PDB file of C-alpha atoms in Angstrom:
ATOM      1  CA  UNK A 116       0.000   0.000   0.000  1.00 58.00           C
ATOM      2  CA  UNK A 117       3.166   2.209  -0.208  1.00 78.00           C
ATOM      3  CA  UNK A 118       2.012   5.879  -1.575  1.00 87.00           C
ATOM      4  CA  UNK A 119      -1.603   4.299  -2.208  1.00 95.00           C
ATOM      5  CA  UNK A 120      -3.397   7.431  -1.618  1.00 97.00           C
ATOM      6  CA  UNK A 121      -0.726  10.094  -3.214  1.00 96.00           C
ATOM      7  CA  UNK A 122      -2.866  13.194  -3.802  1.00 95.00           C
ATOM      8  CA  UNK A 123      -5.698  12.391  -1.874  1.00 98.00           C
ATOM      9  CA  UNK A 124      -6.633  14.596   1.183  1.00 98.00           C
ATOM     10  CA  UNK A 125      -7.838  12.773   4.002  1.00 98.00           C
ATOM     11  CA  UNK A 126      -9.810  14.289   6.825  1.00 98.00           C
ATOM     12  CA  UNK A 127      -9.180  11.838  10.196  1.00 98.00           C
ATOM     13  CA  UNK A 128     -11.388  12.878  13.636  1.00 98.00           C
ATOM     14  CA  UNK A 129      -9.669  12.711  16.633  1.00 97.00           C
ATOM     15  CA  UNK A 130      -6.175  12.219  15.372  1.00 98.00           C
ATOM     16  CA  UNK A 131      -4.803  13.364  19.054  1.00 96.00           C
ATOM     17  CA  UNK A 132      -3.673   9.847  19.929  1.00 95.00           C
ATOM     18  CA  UNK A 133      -4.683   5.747  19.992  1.00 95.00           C
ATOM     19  CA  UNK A 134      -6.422   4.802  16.543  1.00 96.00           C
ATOM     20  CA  UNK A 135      -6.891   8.217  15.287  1.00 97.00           C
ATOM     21  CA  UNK A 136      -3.197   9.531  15.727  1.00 97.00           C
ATOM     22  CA  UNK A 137      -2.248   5.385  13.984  1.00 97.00           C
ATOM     23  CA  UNK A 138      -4.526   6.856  10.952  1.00 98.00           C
ATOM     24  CA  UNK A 139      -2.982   9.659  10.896  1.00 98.00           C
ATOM     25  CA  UNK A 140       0.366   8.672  10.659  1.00 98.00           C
ATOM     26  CA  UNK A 141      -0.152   5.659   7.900  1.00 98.00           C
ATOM     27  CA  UNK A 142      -2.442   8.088   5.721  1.00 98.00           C
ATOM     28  CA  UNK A 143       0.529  10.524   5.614  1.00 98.00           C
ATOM     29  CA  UNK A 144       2.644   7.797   4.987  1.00 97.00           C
ATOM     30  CA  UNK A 145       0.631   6.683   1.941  1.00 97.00           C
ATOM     31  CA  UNK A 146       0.804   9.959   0.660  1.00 97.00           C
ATOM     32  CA  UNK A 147      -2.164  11.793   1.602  1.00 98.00           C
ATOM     33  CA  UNK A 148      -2.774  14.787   2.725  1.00 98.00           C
ATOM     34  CA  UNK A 149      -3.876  14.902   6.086  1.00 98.00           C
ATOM     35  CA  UNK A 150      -6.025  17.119   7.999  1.00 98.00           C
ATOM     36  CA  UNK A 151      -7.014  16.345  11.564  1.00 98.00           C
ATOM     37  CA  UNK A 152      -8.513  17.610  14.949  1.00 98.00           C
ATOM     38  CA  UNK A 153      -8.907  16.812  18.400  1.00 98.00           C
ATOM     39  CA  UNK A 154     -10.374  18.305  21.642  1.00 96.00           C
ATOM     40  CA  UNK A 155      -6.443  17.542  23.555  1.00 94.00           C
ATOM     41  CA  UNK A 156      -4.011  19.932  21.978  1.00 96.00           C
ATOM     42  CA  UNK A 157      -1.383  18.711  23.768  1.00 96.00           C
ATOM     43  CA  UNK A 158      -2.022  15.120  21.793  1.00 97.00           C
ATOM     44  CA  UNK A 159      -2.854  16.442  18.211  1.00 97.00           C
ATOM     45  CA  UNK A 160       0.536  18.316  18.277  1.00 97.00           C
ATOM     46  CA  UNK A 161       2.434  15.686  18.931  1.00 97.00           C
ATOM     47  CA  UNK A 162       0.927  13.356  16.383  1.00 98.00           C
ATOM     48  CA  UNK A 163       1.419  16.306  13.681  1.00 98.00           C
ATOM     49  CA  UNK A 164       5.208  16.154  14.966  1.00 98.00           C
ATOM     50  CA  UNK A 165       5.335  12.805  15.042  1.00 98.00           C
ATOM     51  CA  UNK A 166       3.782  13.176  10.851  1.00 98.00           C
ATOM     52  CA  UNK A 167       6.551  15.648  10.435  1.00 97.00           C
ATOM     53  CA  UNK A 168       9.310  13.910  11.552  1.00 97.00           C
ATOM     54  CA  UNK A 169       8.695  10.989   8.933  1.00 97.00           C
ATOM     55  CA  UNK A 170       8.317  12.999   5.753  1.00 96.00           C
ATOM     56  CA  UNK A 171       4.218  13.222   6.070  1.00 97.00           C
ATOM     57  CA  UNK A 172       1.756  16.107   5.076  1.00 97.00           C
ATOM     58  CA  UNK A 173      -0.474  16.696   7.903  1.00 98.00           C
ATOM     59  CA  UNK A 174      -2.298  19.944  10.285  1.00 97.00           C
ATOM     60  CA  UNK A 175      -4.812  20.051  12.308  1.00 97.00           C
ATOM     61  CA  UNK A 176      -7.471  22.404  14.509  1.00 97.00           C
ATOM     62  CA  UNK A 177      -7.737  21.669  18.182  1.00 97.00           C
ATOM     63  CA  UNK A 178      -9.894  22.058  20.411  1.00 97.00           C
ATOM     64  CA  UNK A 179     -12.652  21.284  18.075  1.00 97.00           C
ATOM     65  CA  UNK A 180     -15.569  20.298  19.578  1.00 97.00           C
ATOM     66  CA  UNK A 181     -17.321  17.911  16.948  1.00 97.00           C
ATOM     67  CA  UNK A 182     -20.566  17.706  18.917  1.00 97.00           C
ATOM     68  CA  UNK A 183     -20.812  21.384  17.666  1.00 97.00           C
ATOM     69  CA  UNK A 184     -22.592  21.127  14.157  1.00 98.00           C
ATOM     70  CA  UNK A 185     -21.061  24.568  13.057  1.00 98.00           C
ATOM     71  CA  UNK A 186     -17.638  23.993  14.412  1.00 97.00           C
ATOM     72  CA  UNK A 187     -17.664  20.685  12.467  1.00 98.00           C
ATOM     73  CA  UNK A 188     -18.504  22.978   9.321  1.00 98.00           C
ATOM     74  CA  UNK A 189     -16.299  25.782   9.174  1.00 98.00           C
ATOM     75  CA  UNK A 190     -13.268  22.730   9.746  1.00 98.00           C
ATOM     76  CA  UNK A 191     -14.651  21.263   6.746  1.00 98.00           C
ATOM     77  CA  UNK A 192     -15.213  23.759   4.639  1.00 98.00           C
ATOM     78  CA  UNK A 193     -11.482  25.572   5.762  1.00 98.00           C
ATOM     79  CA  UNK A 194      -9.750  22.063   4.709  1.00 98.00           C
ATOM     80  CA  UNK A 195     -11.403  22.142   1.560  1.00 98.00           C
ATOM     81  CA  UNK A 196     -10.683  25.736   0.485  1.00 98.00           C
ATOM     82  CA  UNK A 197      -6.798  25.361   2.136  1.00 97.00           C
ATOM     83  CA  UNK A 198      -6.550  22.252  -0.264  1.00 98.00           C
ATOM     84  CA  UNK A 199      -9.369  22.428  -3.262  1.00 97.00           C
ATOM     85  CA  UNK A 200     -10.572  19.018  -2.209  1.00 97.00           C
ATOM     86  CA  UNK A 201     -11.811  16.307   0.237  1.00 98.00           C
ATOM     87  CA  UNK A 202     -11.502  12.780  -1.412  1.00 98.00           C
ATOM     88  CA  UNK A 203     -11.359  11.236   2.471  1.00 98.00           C
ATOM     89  CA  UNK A 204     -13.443  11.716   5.356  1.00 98.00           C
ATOM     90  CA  UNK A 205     -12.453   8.718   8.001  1.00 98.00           C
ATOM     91  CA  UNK A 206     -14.710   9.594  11.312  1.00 98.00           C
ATOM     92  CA  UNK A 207     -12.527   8.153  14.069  1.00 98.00           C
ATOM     93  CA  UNK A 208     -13.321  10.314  16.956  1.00 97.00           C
ATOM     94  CA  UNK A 209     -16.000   9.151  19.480  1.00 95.00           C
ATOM     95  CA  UNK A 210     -16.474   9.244  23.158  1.00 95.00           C
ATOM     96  CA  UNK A 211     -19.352   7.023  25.400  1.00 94.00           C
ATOM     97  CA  UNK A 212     -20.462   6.946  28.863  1.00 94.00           C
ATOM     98  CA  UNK A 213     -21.397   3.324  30.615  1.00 92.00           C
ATOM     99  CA  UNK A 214     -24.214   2.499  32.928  1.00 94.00           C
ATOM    100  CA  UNK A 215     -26.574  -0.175  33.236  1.00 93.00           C
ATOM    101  CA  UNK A 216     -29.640   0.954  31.276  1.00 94.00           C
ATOM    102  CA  UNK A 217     -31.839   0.688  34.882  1.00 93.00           C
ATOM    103  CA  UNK A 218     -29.105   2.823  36.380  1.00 94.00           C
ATOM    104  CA  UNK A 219     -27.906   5.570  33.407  1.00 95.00           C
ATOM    105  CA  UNK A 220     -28.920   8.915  33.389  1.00 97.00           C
ATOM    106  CA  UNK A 221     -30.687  10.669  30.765  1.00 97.00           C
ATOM    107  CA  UNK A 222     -26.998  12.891  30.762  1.00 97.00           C
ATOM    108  CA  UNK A 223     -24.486  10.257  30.328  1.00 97.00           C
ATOM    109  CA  UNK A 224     -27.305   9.032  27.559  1.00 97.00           C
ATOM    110  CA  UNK A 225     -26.981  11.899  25.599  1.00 98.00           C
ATOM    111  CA  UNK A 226     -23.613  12.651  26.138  1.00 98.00           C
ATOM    112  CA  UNK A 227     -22.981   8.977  24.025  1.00 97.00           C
ATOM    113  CA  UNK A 228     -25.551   9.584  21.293  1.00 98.00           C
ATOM    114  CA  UNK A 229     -23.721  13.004  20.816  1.00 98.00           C
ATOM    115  CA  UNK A 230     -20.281  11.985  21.008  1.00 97.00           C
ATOM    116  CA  UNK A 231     -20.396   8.600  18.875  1.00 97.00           C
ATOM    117  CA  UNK A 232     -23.653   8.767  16.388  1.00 98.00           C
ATOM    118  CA  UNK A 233     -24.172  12.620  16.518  1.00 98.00           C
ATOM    119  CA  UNK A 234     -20.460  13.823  15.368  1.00 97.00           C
ATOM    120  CA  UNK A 235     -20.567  11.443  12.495  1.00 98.00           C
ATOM    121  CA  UNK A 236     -23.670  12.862  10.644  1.00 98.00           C
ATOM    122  CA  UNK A 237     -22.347  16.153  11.273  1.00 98.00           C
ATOM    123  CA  UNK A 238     -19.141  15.474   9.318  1.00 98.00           C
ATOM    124  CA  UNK A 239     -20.946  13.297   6.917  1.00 98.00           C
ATOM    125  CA  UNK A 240     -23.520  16.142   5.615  1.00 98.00           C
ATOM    126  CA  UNK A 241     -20.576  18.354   5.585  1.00 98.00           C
ATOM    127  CA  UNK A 242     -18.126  16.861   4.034  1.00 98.00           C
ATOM    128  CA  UNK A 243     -20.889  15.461   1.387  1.00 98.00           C
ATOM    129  CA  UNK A 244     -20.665  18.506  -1.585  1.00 97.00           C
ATOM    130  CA  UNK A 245     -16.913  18.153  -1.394  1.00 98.00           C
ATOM    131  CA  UNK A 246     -16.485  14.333  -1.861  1.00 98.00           C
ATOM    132  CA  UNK A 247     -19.968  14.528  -4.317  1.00 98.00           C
ATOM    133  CA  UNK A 248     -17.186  16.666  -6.550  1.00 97.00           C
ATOM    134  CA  UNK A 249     -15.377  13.819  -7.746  1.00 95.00           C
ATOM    135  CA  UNK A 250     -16.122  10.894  -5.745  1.00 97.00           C
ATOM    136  CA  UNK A 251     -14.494   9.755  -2.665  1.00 98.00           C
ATOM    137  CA  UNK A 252     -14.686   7.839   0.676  1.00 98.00           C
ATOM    138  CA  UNK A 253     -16.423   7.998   4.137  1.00 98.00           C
ATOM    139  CA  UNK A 254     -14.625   5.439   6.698  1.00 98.00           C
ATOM    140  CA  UNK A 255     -16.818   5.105  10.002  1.00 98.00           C
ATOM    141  CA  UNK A 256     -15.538   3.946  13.058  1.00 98.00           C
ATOM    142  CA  UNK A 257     -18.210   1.351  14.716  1.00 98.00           C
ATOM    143  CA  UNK A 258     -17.228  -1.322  16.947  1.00 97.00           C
ATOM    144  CA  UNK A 259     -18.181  -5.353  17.744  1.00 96.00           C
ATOM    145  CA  UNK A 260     -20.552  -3.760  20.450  1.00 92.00           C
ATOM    146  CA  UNK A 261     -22.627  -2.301  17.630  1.00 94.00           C
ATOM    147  CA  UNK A 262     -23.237  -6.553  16.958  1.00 95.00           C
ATOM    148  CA  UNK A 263     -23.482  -7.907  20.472  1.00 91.00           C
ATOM    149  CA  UNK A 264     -23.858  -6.217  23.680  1.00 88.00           C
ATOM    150  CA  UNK A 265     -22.698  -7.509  27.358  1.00 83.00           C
ATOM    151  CA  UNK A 266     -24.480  -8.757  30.244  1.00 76.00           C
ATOM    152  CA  UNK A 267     -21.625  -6.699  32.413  1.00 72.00           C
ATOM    153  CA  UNK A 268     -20.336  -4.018  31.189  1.00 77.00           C
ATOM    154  CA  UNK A 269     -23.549  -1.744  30.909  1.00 90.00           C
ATOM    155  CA  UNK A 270     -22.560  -1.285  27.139  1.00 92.00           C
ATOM    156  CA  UNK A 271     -26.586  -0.240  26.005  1.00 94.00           C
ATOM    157  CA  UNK A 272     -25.829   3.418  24.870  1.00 95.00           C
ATOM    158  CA  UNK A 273     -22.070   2.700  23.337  1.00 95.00           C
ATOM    159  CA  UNK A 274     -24.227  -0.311  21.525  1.00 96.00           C
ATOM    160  CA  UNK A 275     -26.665   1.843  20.566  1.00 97.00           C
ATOM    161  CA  UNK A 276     -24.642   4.281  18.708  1.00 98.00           C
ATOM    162  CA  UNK A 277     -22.547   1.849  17.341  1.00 98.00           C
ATOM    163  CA  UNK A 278     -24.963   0.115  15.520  1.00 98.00           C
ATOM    164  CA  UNK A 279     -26.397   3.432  14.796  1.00 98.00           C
ATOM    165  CA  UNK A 280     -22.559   3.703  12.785  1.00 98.00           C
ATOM    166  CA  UNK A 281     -23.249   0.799  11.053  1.00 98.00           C
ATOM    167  CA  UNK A 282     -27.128   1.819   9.824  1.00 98.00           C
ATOM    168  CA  UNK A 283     -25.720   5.043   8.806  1.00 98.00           C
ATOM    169  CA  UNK A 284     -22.756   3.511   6.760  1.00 98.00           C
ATOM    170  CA  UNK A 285     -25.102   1.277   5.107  1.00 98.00           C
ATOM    171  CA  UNK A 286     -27.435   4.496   3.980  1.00 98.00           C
ATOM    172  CA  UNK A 287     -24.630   6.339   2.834  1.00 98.00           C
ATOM    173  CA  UNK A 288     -23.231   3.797   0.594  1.00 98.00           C
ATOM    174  CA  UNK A 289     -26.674   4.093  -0.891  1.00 98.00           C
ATOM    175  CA  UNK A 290     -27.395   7.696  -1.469  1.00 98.00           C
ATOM    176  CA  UNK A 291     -23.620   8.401  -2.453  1.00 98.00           C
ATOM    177  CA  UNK A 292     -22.969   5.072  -5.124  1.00 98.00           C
ATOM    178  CA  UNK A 293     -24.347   7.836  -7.855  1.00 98.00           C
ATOM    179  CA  UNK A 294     -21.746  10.579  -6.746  1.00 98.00           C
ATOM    180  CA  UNK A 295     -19.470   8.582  -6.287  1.00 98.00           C
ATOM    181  CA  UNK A 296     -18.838   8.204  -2.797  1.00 98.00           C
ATOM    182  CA  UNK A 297     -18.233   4.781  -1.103  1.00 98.00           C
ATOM    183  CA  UNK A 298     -18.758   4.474   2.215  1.00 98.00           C
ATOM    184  CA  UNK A 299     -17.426   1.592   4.986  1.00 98.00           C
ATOM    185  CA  UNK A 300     -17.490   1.023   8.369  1.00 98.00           C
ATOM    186  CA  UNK A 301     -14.873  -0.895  10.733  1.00 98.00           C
ATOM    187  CA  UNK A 302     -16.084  -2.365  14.064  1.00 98.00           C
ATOM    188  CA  UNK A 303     -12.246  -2.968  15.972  1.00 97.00           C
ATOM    189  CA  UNK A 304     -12.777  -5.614  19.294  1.00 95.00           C
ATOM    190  CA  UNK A 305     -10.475  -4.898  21.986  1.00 92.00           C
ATOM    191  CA  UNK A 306      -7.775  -2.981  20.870  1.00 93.00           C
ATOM    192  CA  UNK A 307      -5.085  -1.441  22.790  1.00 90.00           C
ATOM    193  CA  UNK A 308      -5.718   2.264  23.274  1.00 89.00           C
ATOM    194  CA  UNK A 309      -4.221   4.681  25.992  1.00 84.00           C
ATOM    195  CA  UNK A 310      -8.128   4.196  26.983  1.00 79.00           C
ATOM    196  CA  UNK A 311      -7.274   0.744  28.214  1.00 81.00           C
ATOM    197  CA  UNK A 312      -4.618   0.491  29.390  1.00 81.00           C
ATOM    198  CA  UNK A 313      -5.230   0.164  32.988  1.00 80.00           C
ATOM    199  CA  UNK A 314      -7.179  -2.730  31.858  1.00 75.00           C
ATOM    200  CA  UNK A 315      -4.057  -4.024  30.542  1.00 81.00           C
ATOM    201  CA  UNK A 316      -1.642  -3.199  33.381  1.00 86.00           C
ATOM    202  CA  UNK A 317      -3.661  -5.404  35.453  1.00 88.00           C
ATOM    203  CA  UNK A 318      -2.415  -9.116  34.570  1.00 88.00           C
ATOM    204  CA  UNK A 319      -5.594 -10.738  35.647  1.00 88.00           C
ATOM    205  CA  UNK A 320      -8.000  -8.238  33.776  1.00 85.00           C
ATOM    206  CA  UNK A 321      -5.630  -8.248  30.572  1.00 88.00           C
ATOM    207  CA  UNK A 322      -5.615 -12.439  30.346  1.00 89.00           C
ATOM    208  CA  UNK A 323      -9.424 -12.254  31.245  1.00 86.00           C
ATOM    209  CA  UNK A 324     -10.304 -10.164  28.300  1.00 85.00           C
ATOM    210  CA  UNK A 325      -7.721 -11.660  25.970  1.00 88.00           C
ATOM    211  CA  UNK A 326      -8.877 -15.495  26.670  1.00 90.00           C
ATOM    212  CA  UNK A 327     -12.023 -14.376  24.605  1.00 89.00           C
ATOM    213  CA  UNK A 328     -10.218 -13.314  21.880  1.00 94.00           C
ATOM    214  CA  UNK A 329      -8.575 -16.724  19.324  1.00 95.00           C
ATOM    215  CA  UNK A 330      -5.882 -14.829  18.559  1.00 95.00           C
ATOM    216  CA  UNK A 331      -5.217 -14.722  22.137  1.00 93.00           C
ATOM    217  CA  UNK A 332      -4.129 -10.815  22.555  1.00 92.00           C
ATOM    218  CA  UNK A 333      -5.644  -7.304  22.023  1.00 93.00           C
ATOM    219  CA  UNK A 334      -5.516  -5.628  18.435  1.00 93.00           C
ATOM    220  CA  UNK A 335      -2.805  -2.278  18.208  1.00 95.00           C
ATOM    221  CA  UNK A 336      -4.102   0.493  17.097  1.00 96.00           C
ATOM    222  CA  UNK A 337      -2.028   0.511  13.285  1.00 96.00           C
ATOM    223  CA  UNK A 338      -3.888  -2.565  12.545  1.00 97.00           C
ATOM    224  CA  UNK A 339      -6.986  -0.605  12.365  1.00 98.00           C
ATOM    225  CA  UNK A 340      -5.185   2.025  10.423  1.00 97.00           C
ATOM    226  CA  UNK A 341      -4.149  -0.437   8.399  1.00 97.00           C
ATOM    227  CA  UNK A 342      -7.529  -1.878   7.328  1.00 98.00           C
ATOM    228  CA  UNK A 343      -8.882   1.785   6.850  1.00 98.00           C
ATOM    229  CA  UNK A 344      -5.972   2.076   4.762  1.00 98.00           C
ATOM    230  CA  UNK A 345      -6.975  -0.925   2.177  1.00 98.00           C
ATOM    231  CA  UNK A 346     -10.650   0.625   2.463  1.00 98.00           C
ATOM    232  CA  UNK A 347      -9.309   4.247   1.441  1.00 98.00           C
ATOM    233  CA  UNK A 348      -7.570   3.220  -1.664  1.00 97.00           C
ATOM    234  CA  UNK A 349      -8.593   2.196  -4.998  1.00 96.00           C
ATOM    235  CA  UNK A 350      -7.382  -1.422  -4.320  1.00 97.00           C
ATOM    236  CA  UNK A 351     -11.219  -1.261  -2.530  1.00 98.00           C
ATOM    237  CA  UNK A 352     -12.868   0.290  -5.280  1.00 97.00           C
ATOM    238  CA  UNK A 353     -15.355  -2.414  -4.929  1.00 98.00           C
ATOM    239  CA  UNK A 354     -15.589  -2.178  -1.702  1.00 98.00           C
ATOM    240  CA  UNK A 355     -19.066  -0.002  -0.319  1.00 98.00           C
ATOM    241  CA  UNK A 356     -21.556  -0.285   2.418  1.00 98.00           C
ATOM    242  CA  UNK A 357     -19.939  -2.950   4.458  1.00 98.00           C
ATOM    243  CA  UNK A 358     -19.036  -3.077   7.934  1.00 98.00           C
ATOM    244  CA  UNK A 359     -15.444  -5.308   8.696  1.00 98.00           C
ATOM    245  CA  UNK A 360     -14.966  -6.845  12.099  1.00 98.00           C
ATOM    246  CA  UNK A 361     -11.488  -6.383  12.865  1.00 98.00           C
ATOM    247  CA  UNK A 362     -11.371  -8.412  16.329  1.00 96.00           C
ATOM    248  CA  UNK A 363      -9.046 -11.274  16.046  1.00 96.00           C
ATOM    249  CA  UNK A 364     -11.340 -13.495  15.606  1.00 96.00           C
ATOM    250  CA  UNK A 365     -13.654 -12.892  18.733  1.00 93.00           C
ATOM    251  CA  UNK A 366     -17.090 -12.618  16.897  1.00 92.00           C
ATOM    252  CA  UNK A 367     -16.294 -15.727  15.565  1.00 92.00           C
ATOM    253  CA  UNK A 368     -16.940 -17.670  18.341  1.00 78.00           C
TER     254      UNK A 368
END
């Protein structure tokens, strides 16, 4: 996939660290130009640096809020005049509070509606005229909770918007086949975020979770890159309104 997206300009959500600063990094790598944003400033420099250092094209706006429809707007519409063109839009970012549903207020509710099904319509409708100009692709973040929930781990809103990902993938492969526009989502299992890892600095917990999984260990973060990578390039041309379970082989089971 070396250079596979030379000339493109890819738009990644939440690039300020785990999956979203992994995207980054391989999308500049493959020859894209990158814009990004994240609500940590601290994190979205250092991925830019860390883009910098190894020869790839990226900038980024933080603290963007993307919960904030016209925030989310004038980001789009500021990459696409900087750059003449979206042919990328990869919604990574997402954030979810968890509660049994008996026990969850209406708050923490709509906090995870707004911050995992909310923020990718927003970028979707604006980022829409732009890839409509000459085709492109929409990569949605979802997740295996979006298939299966958990009697535990009071999962009901985070499997509600995931799913939600997965519906709204599906429509937008339809309405954007005639522009042009393919669209994809990716539900990762248990991969190994900065959001984890107390999980995994805990022995028990980490072989717990990872006896679940066949491949017997959590994803990394570049191996969903990596997958979004394949989806983002014309070796997928094929490729529209699909969801891929990247999970080592957990669903399976």
């Amino acid at each position: 996939m070396t250079r596979a997206l030379e000339g493109k300009v890819a738009l990644i959500t939440g690039g300020g660290g785990g999956q979203g600063r992994e995207a980054v990094l391989a999308f500049a790598a493959a020859g894209a130009t990158v814009v990004t944003c994240d609500l940590k400033q601290e994190g979205l420099r250092e991925t830019l640096d860390l883009a910098a250092q190894a020869g790839g094209r990226a900038s980024g706006a933080a603290p963007l809020d993307l919960g904030e429809a016209g925030a989310v707007r004038d980001w789009i519409d500021a990459a696409a005049r900087s750059h003449g063109r979206i042919d990328i839009l990869y919604n990574n970012a997402s954030a979810a509070r968890f509660a049994p549903i008996g026990e969850m207020s209406v708050e923490d509710w709509q906090f995870t509606m707004r911050n995992e099904l909310d923020l990718v319509f927003y970028a979707t409708r604006f980022a829409w005229r732009h890839l409509a100009e000459r085709g492109g692709v929409i990569i949605n973040i979802s997740s295996v909770a979006g298939w299966a929930g958990s009697a535990s781990a009071g999962t009901g809103a985070h499997c509600a918007t995931k799913a939600g990902v997965q519906a709204i993938t599906r429509q937008t492969a339809l309405e954007g086949a005639k522009h042009g526009i393919r669209a994809v989502s990716i539900s990762p299992g248990f991969i190994a975020t900065p959001g984890v890892a107390d999980f995994l600095a805990n022995a028990q917990v980490k072989a717990a979770l990872e006896s679940k999984i066949p491949l017997g260990r959590a994803g990394l973060p570049k191996e969903i890159a990596h997958v979004a990578l394949f989806v983002a390039s014309d070796a997928a041309s094929y490729l529209t309104g699909a969801d891929i379970i990247v999970d080592g082989g957990m669903m399976a089971g």
